[in-house]
């Protein structure tokens, strides 16, 4: 490691979200009525673009927080606002939160976005954007995807689909284009200007019906169209596919990750925003694997990770007595090889690995 910071939270943490001012938002997913939502100030070394060497202050600090009456399974910061949107069982409704002003340390609930026929539906997957107005894309199934204006709670788009497959991940590619990933691995493209149109992208390799999939999209580099950025999909048995949305009839690459056992409900795959071709996966055990995909092809052979973060695995047992499981990870927005990861034992790690052979 080049650097490693740890922070212990009071409860298992399922998600990490970057907010304004390089703040970090985290939330608990326990079944009690006191799930914390916290906004943390990272250690000073993470607030600068260059490594500053030794720093006397190495801990996160809690800036403000609140409590959710339901488990928080998804949390998104609404860009250019002080709002957060969360979702979680027992239904597909959304909760909107206000991160309080400087003179208060409270994150307070301000509204609920109810969904039509939301009762009995699984919790909603969400994505946010502020290109035209603060919008949230949300849905639990393919035939229940919609965009809602966060502040007015007005519905601005509803996708038309005959399928009712469960969704695993949603993303805005831009203010008009949406990408939906079903738990089966099926990808669908939607355009807000054409509500009746859903275009299916490349299928995944044939797999058992019980296999679950998630996806990761990469923010487009300046001057590039969002559709030119590859989409990664990860399955619960460790299959990884890369797809070019401009040519969806075939896969760019197919690889197999070396995983100890089938993945959990916490499957996560994400592209590095500042390293070309690098992605990370987690959700199989107490580790996070980092891969360089630039040499991958369509052979489906086993891929060798360039780095494995094992810190959570050695952190002790989780609340159930089982070894800790990494529940989520995310990349630092500016520091190329810095990642944040959280686990079922409440541990939050920030780490930066040393690239071998002087690469990158």
Short mmCIF file of C-alpha atoms in Angstrom, two decimals:
data_model
loop_
_atom_site.label_atom_id
_atom_site.label_comp_id
_atom_site.label_asym_id
_atom_site.label_seq_id
_atom_site.Cartn_x
_atom_site.Cartn_y
_atom_site.Cartn_z
CA UNK A 1 0.00 0.00 0.00
CA UNK A 2 0.98 3.58 -0.54
CA UNK A 3 -1.57 4.64 2.07
CA UNK A 4 -4.40 3.12 4.13
CA UNK A 5 -6.98 4.79 6.39
CA UNK A 6 -9.60 2.96 8.47
CA UNK A 7 -12.73 4.15 10.22
CA UNK A 8 -15.15 2.12 12.33
CA UNK A 9 -18.86 2.79 11.89
CA UNK A 10 -21.55 1.81 14.36
CA UNK A 11 -23.41 -0.53 12.01
CA UNK A 12 -22.92 -2.54 8.81
CA UNK A 13 -22.62 -0.15 5.86
CA UNK A 14 -23.96 -0.96 2.42
CA UNK A 15 -23.04 2.10 0.40
CA UNK A 16 -20.61 4.94 -0.11
CA UNK A 17 -21.42 8.08 -2.09
CA UNK A 18 -19.26 11.10 -2.90
CA UNK A 19 -21.06 14.37 -2.14
CA UNK A 20 -20.27 18.06 -2.60
CA UNK A 21 -16.94 19.33 -1.29
CA UNK A 22 -15.37 15.86 -1.50
CA UNK A 23 -17.54 14.72 1.41
CA UNK A 24 -18.44 11.05 1.78
CA UNK A 25 -21.96 9.83 2.60
CA UNK A 26 -22.56 6.41 4.16
CA UNK A 27 -25.65 4.67 5.53
CA UNK A 28 -26.58 1.54 7.45
CA UNK A 29 -28.77 -1.31 6.25
CA UNK A 30 -29.81 -3.02 9.51
CA UNK A 31 -33.41 -4.02 10.12
CA UNK A 32 -33.93 -1.76 13.15
CA UNK A 33 -35.55 1.68 12.99
CA UNK A 34 -32.30 3.51 13.68
CA UNK A 35 -30.20 3.23 10.53
CA UNK A 36 -27.66 6.05 10.46
CA UNK A 37 -27.02 8.31 7.46
CA UNK A 38 -23.73 10.15 7.90
CA UNK A 39 -21.75 12.72 5.97
CA UNK A 40 -18.05 12.34 6.69
CA UNK A 41 -15.12 14.67 6.13
CA UNK A 42 -12.27 12.56 4.71
CA UNK A 43 -8.72 12.75 6.11
CA UNK A 44 -6.84 15.83 4.81
CA UNK A 45 -4.65 13.69 2.56
CA UNK A 46 -7.74 12.75 0.52
CA UNK A 47 -8.78 16.37 0.01
CA UNK A 48 -5.68 17.28 -2.00
CA UNK A 49 -4.88 16.13 -5.50
CA UNK A 50 -1.26 15.34 -4.67
CA UNK A 51 0.03 13.09 -1.92
CA UNK A 52 1.22 15.30 0.92
CA UNK A 53 3.33 12.73 2.78
CA UNK A 54 2.89 12.35 6.53
CA UNK A 55 -0.21 13.97 7.96
CA UNK A 56 -1.06 14.22 11.67
CA UNK A 57 -4.80 13.80 11.07
CA UNK A 58 -5.63 10.39 9.55
CA UNK A 59 -9.27 9.85 10.58
CA UNK A 60 -12.63 10.62 9.05
CA UNK A 61 -14.78 13.09 10.96
CA UNK A 62 -18.57 13.03 11.19
CA UNK A 63 -19.85 16.36 9.85
CA UNK A 64 -23.58 15.71 10.10
CA UNK A 65 -26.00 12.83 10.31
CA UNK A 66 -29.53 11.55 10.64
CA UNK A 67 -31.57 8.39 11.15
CA UNK A 68 -33.70 6.42 8.71
CA UNK A 69 -36.70 4.42 9.89
CA UNK A 70 -35.98 1.78 7.25
CA UNK A 71 -32.86 -0.01 5.99
CA UNK A 72 -30.96 2.06 3.42
CA UNK A 73 -30.08 -0.17 0.45
CA UNK A 74 -29.29 2.61 -2.02
CA UNK A 75 -28.16 6.21 -1.53
CA UNK A 76 -27.42 8.85 -4.16
CA UNK A 77 -26.31 12.45 -3.81
CA UNK A 78 -28.21 14.79 -6.14
CA UNK A 79 -25.51 16.80 -8.00
CA UNK A 80 -25.43 20.57 -7.47
CA UNK A 81 -27.82 20.40 -4.51
CA UNK A 82 -27.70 19.56 -0.81
CA UNK A 83 -30.14 16.66 -1.25
CA UNK A 84 -29.75 12.90 -0.87
CA UNK A 85 -32.15 10.24 -2.15
CA UNK A 86 -32.38 6.81 -0.53
CA UNK A 87 -34.35 3.61 -1.02
CA UNK A 88 -34.78 0.35 0.81
CA UNK A 89 -37.31 -2.24 2.00
CA UNK A 90 -40.16 -2.80 2.47
CA UNK A 91 -41.35 -1.12 -0.77
CA UNK A 92 -40.14 0.84 -3.80
CA UNK A 93 -40.74 4.36 -2.45
CA UNK A 94 -37.88 6.88 -2.19
CA UNK A 95 -36.88 9.09 0.71
CA UNK A 96 -35.43 12.58 0.10
CA UNK A 97 -33.04 14.07 2.67
CA UNK A 98 -31.68 17.58 3.23
CA UNK A 99 -28.05 17.88 4.28
CA UNK A 100 -28.36 20.75 6.72
CA UNK A 101 -26.69 24.13 6.56
CA UNK A 102 -23.42 24.99 8.27
CA UNK A 103 -25.08 25.89 11.57
CA UNK A 104 -26.67 22.44 11.97
CA UNK A 105 -25.30 18.91 12.09
CA UNK A 106 -28.58 17.19 11.18
CA UNK A 107 -29.50 15.37 7.97
CA UNK A 108 -33.29 15.56 7.95
CA UNK A 109 -36.00 13.82 5.94
CA UNK A 110 -37.88 16.31 3.76
CA UNK A 111 -40.18 14.24 1.53
CA UNK A 112 -41.14 10.82 0.21
CA UNK A 113 -41.54 9.94 -3.45
CA UNK A 114 -44.26 7.32 -3.62
CA UNK A 115 -44.49 4.99 -6.60
CA UNK A 116 -47.59 3.65 -8.29
CA UNK A 117 -48.35 0.11 -7.12
CA UNK A 118 -45.18 0.33 -5.02
CA UNK A 119 -46.53 -1.83 -2.20
CA UNK A 120 -45.24 -5.36 -2.47
CA UNK A 121 -42.51 -4.38 -4.91
CA UNK A 122 -38.84 -4.84 -4.07
CA UNK A 123 -36.78 -1.78 -3.13
CA UNK A 124 -36.00 0.66 -5.94
CA UNK A 125 -32.63 1.03 -7.64
CA UNK A 126 -31.77 4.69 -8.22
CA UNK A 127 -29.55 7.10 -10.16
CA UNK A 128 -29.48 10.91 -10.09
CA UNK A 129 -28.60 13.80 -12.41
CA UNK A 130 -29.00 17.60 -12.44
CA UNK A 131 -28.52 18.41 -16.14
CA UNK A 132 -31.91 20.14 -16.53
CA UNK A 133 -33.30 19.87 -13.02
CA UNK A 134 -32.59 17.58 -10.06
CA UNK A 135 -33.88 14.24 -11.36
CA UNK A 136 -33.93 10.75 -9.90
CA UNK A 137 -34.21 7.66 -12.10
CA UNK A 138 -35.77 4.82 -10.14
CA UNK A 139 -37.49 1.47 -10.40
CA UNK A 140 -37.52 -2.07 -9.05
CA UNK A 141 -38.62 -3.83 -12.26
CA UNK A 142 -38.19 -3.18 -15.97
CA UNK A 143 -41.83 -2.19 -16.43
CA UNK A 144 -41.74 0.27 -13.50
CA UNK A 145 -38.89 2.61 -14.45
CA UNK A 146 -39.51 6.32 -14.20
CA UNK A 147 -37.80 9.68 -13.72
CA UNK A 148 -39.08 12.01 -11.02
CA UNK A 149 -38.14 15.63 -10.41
CA UNK A 150 -36.75 15.48 -6.88
CA UNK A 151 -37.98 18.79 -5.48
CA UNK A 152 -41.49 18.92 -7.01
CA UNK A 153 -41.95 15.10 -7.04
CA UNK A 154 -43.38 15.46 -10.56
CA UNK A 155 -43.08 12.48 -12.88
CA UNK A 156 -41.24 13.51 -16.05
CA UNK A 157 -40.70 10.14 -17.75
CA UNK A 158 -42.02 6.57 -17.64
CA UNK A 159 -40.35 3.81 -19.64
CA UNK A 160 -42.51 1.48 -21.72
CA UNK A 161 -41.67 -2.19 -21.39
CA UNK A 162 -43.52 -5.46 -21.72
CA UNK A 163 -41.04 -7.23 -19.47
CA UNK A 164 -41.17 -7.28 -15.69
CA UNK A 165 -37.67 -8.51 -14.89
CA UNK A 166 -36.11 -7.39 -11.64
CA UNK A 167 -33.59 -4.55 -12.02
CA UNK A 168 -30.11 -4.58 -10.47
CA UNK A 169 -28.59 -1.28 -11.66
CA UNK A 170 -29.73 1.97 -13.30
CA UNK A 171 -27.61 4.74 -14.81
CA UNK A 172 -27.90 8.04 -16.66
CA UNK A 173 -25.54 8.07 -19.64
CA UNK A 174 -26.55 11.70 -20.25
CA UNK A 175 -29.67 13.77 -19.63
CA UNK A 176 -31.55 11.92 -22.40
CA UNK A 177 -30.12 8.40 -22.37
CA UNK A 178 -30.70 5.76 -19.69
CA UNK A 179 -29.11 2.36 -19.22
CA UNK A 180 -30.94 -0.37 -17.32
CA UNK A 181 -29.43 -3.66 -16.17
CA UNK A 182 -31.69 -6.51 -15.11
CA UNK A 183 -30.70 -9.07 -12.50
CA UNK A 184 -30.57 -11.59 -15.37
CA UNK A 185 -27.83 -9.54 -17.04
CA UNK A 186 -30.07 -8.13 -19.77
CA UNK A 187 -29.12 -4.56 -20.75
CA UNK A 188 -31.67 -2.08 -22.09
CA UNK A 189 -31.15 1.42 -23.49
CA UNK A 190 -33.89 4.01 -23.15
CA UNK A 191 -34.28 7.56 -24.46
CA UNK A 192 -36.38 10.08 -22.54
CA UNK A 193 -37.39 11.68 -25.86
CA UNK A 194 -38.91 8.37 -27.01
CA UNK A 195 -40.79 6.88 -24.06
CA UNK A 196 -42.16 3.98 -26.09
CA UNK A 197 -38.73 2.74 -27.13
CA UNK A 198 -36.53 0.31 -25.17
CA UNK A 199 -33.56 -1.10 -27.06
CA UNK A 200 -32.01 -4.33 -25.82
CA UNK A 201 -28.21 -4.48 -25.83
CA UNK A 202 -25.90 -7.50 -25.89
CA UNK A 203 -27.02 -10.61 -24.04
CA UNK A 204 -24.79 -12.29 -21.48
CA UNK A 205 -23.36 -15.81 -21.87
CA UNK A 206 -25.83 -18.57 -21.05
CA UNK A 207 -25.88 -19.15 -17.33
CA UNK A 208 -27.96 -20.77 -14.58
CA UNK A 209 -31.26 -19.04 -13.85
CA UNK A 210 -30.14 -18.36 -10.30
CA UNK A 211 -27.18 -16.27 -11.45
CA UNK A 212 -27.42 -12.56 -10.63
CA UNK A 213 -25.78 -9.69 -12.53
CA UNK A 214 -24.94 -6.04 -11.91
CA UNK A 215 -23.30 -3.38 -14.09
CA UNK A 216 -20.84 -0.52 -13.87
CA UNK A 217 -20.68 2.47 -16.22
CA UNK A 218 -17.85 4.93 -16.63
CA UNK A 219 -18.25 8.70 -16.80
CA UNK A 220 -17.34 9.86 -20.29
CA UNK A 221 -14.02 11.65 -20.65
CA UNK A 222 -14.15 15.19 -21.95
CA UNK A 223 -14.89 15.25 -25.67
CA UNK A 224 -16.20 11.66 -25.77
CA UNK A 225 -19.78 10.51 -26.11
CA UNK A 226 -21.13 8.53 -23.13
CA UNK A 227 -22.01 5.63 -25.44
CA UNK A 228 -18.31 5.27 -26.36
CA UNK A 229 -17.47 4.25 -22.79
CA UNK A 230 -17.65 0.47 -22.24
CA UNK A 231 -20.17 -1.03 -19.83
CA UNK A 232 -18.98 -3.74 -17.46
CA UNK A 233 -21.27 -6.47 -16.16
CA UNK A 234 -20.43 -8.79 -13.27
CA UNK A 235 -22.19 -12.05 -12.41
CA UNK A 236 -22.53 -13.78 -9.06
CA UNK A 237 -20.16 -16.53 -10.25
CA UNK A 238 -17.46 -14.06 -11.28
CA UNK A 239 -18.05 -13.65 -15.03
CA UNK A 240 -17.14 -10.20 -16.37
CA UNK A 241 -18.32 -8.84 -19.72
CA UNK A 242 -17.43 -5.57 -21.45
CA UNK A 243 -19.89 -4.10 -23.96
CA UNK A 244 -19.60 -1.20 -26.40
CA UNK A 245 -23.04 0.40 -26.58
CA UNK A 246 -22.35 1.58 -30.13
CA UNK A 247 -22.15 -2.06 -31.25
CA UNK A 248 -24.31 -4.07 -28.91
CA UNK A 249 -24.52 -7.22 -31.04
CA UNK A 250 -21.22 -8.53 -29.68
CA UNK A 251 -19.13 -8.44 -26.52
CA UNK A 252 -15.90 -6.45 -26.38
CA UNK A 253 -14.41 -8.85 -23.86
CA UNK A 254 -15.25 -11.75 -21.58
CA UNK A 255 -13.23 -12.82 -18.55
CA UNK A 256 -13.59 -14.89 -15.39
CA UNK A 257 -12.64 -13.50 -12.00
CA UNK A 258 -11.07 -15.81 -9.46
CA UNK A 259 -13.75 -15.84 -6.76
CA UNK A 260 -13.95 -18.22 -3.77
CA UNK A 261 -17.72 -18.76 -3.92
CA UNK A 262 -20.82 -17.34 -5.64
CA UNK A 263 -21.35 -13.66 -4.94
CA UNK A 264 -23.86 -12.16 -2.57
CA UNK A 265 -26.53 -9.48 -2.89
CA UNK A 266 -23.69 -6.95 -2.51
CA UNK A 267 -22.17 -7.50 -5.98
CA UNK A 268 -20.35 -4.36 -7.11
CA UNK A 269 -18.33 -3.52 -10.24
CA UNK A 270 -16.97 -0.03 -10.97
CA UNK A 271 -14.69 1.69 -13.47
CA UNK A 272 -11.77 3.83 -12.33
CA UNK A 273 -12.57 7.42 -13.32
CA UNK A 274 -8.91 8.42 -13.67
CA UNK A 275 -7.24 5.22 -14.96
CA UNK A 276 -8.01 4.01 -18.48
CA UNK A 277 -9.30 0.44 -18.57
CA UNK A 278 -9.16 -0.30 -14.83
CA UNK A 279 -12.10 -1.67 -12.85
CA UNK A 280 -12.71 -3.13 -9.39
CA UNK A 281 -15.11 -5.83 -8.15
CA UNK A 282 -16.35 -6.89 -4.71
CA UNK A 283 -19.20 -8.74 -3.01
CA UNK A 284 -17.75 -12.25 -2.89
CA UNK A 285 -15.80 -12.14 0.38
CA UNK A 286 -13.79 -9.65 2.45
CA UNK A 287 -11.66 -8.47 -0.49
CA UNK A 288 -11.74 -5.99 -3.37
CA UNK A 289 -10.05 -7.02 -6.65
CA UNK A 290 -8.63 -4.49 -9.13
CA UNK A 291 -8.17 -5.48 -12.81
CA UNK A 292 -6.55 -3.95 -15.88
CA UNK A 293 -8.95 -4.85 -18.72
CA UNK A 294 -6.86 -3.49 -21.61
CA UNK A 295 -5.50 -6.93 -22.53
CA UNK A 296 -8.81 -8.80 -22.22
CA UNK A 297 -10.34 -10.57 -25.21
CA UNK A 298 -13.44 -12.69 -25.81
CA UNK A 299 -11.85 -15.99 -24.73
CA UNK A 300 -13.40 -15.97 -21.26
CA UNK A 301 -10.14 -17.01 -19.61
CA UNK A 302 -9.40 -16.34 -15.96
CA UNK A 303 -8.19 -12.81 -15.32
CA UNK A 304 -5.39 -12.06 -12.88
CA UNK A 305 -6.02 -9.09 -10.57
CA UNK A 306 -3.26 -6.49 -10.37
CA UNK A 307 -4.12 -5.79 -6.72
CA UNK A 308 -6.27 -7.37 -4.01
CA UNK A 309 -7.30 -5.39 -0.93
CA UNK A 310 -7.60 -7.88 1.96
CA UNK A 311 -7.88 -5.44 4.84
CA UNK A 312 -11.53 -6.17 5.67
CA UNK A 313 -10.93 -9.94 5.66
CA UNK A 314 -8.48 -9.57 8.54
CA UNK A 315 -10.60 -7.09 10.46
CA UNK A 316 -12.50 -9.64 12.53
CA UNK A 317 -15.91 -11.29 12.38
CA UNK A 318 -19.08 -9.46 11.43
CA UNK A 319 -22.14 -9.15 13.63
CA UNK A 320 -23.33 -12.66 12.68
CA UNK A 321 -19.99 -14.22 13.63
CA UNK A 322 -19.14 -14.77 9.95
CA UNK A 323 -16.03 -13.24 8.36
CA UNK A 324 -16.65 -9.66 7.16
CA UNK A 325 -18.06 -9.27 3.66
CA UNK A 326 -17.27 -6.23 1.52
CA UNK A 327 -20.64 -4.64 0.83
CA UNK A 328 -19.56 -1.80 -1.49
CA UNK A 329 -16.55 0.02 -2.91
CA UNK A 330 -16.03 3.20 -4.93
CA UNK A 331 -13.12 5.04 -6.54
CA UNK A 332 -11.79 8.42 -5.52
CA UNK A 333 -12.83 10.95 -8.15
CA UNK A 334 -9.37 12.51 -8.66
CA UNK A 335 -6.74 10.20 -7.13
CA UNK A 336 -6.20 7.46 -9.74
CA UNK A 337 -5.44 4.45 -7.51
CA UNK A 338 -7.40 5.40 -4.38
CA UNK A 339 -10.54 3.44 -3.43
CA UNK A 340 -13.00 3.42 -0.54
CA UNK A 341 -14.59 0.18 0.65
CA UNK A 342 -17.02 -0.77 3.41
CA UNK A 343 -17.86 -4.11 4.99
CA UNK A 344 -20.54 -5.89 6.98
CA UNK A 345 -18.61 -5.38 10.23
CA UNK A 346 -18.94 -1.58 9.95
CA UNK A 347 -15.35 -1.00 8.79
CA UNK A 348 -14.65 1.76 6.25
CA UNK A 349 -11.28 1.65 4.48
CA UNK A 350 -9.57 4.10 2.16
CA UNK A 351 -6.55 2.68 0.38
CA UNK A 352 -4.05 3.49 -2.34
CA UNK A 353 -1.87 0.76 -3.79
CA UNK A 354 1.59 1.05 -5.27
CA UNK A 355 1.56 0.29 -8.98
CA UNK A 356 4.25 -2.32 -9.82
CA UNK A 357 6.86 -1.84 -12.54
CA UNK A 358 6.31 1.91 -12.69
CA UNK A 359 3.09 1.57 -14.74
CA UNK A 360 0.45 4.30 -14.84
#
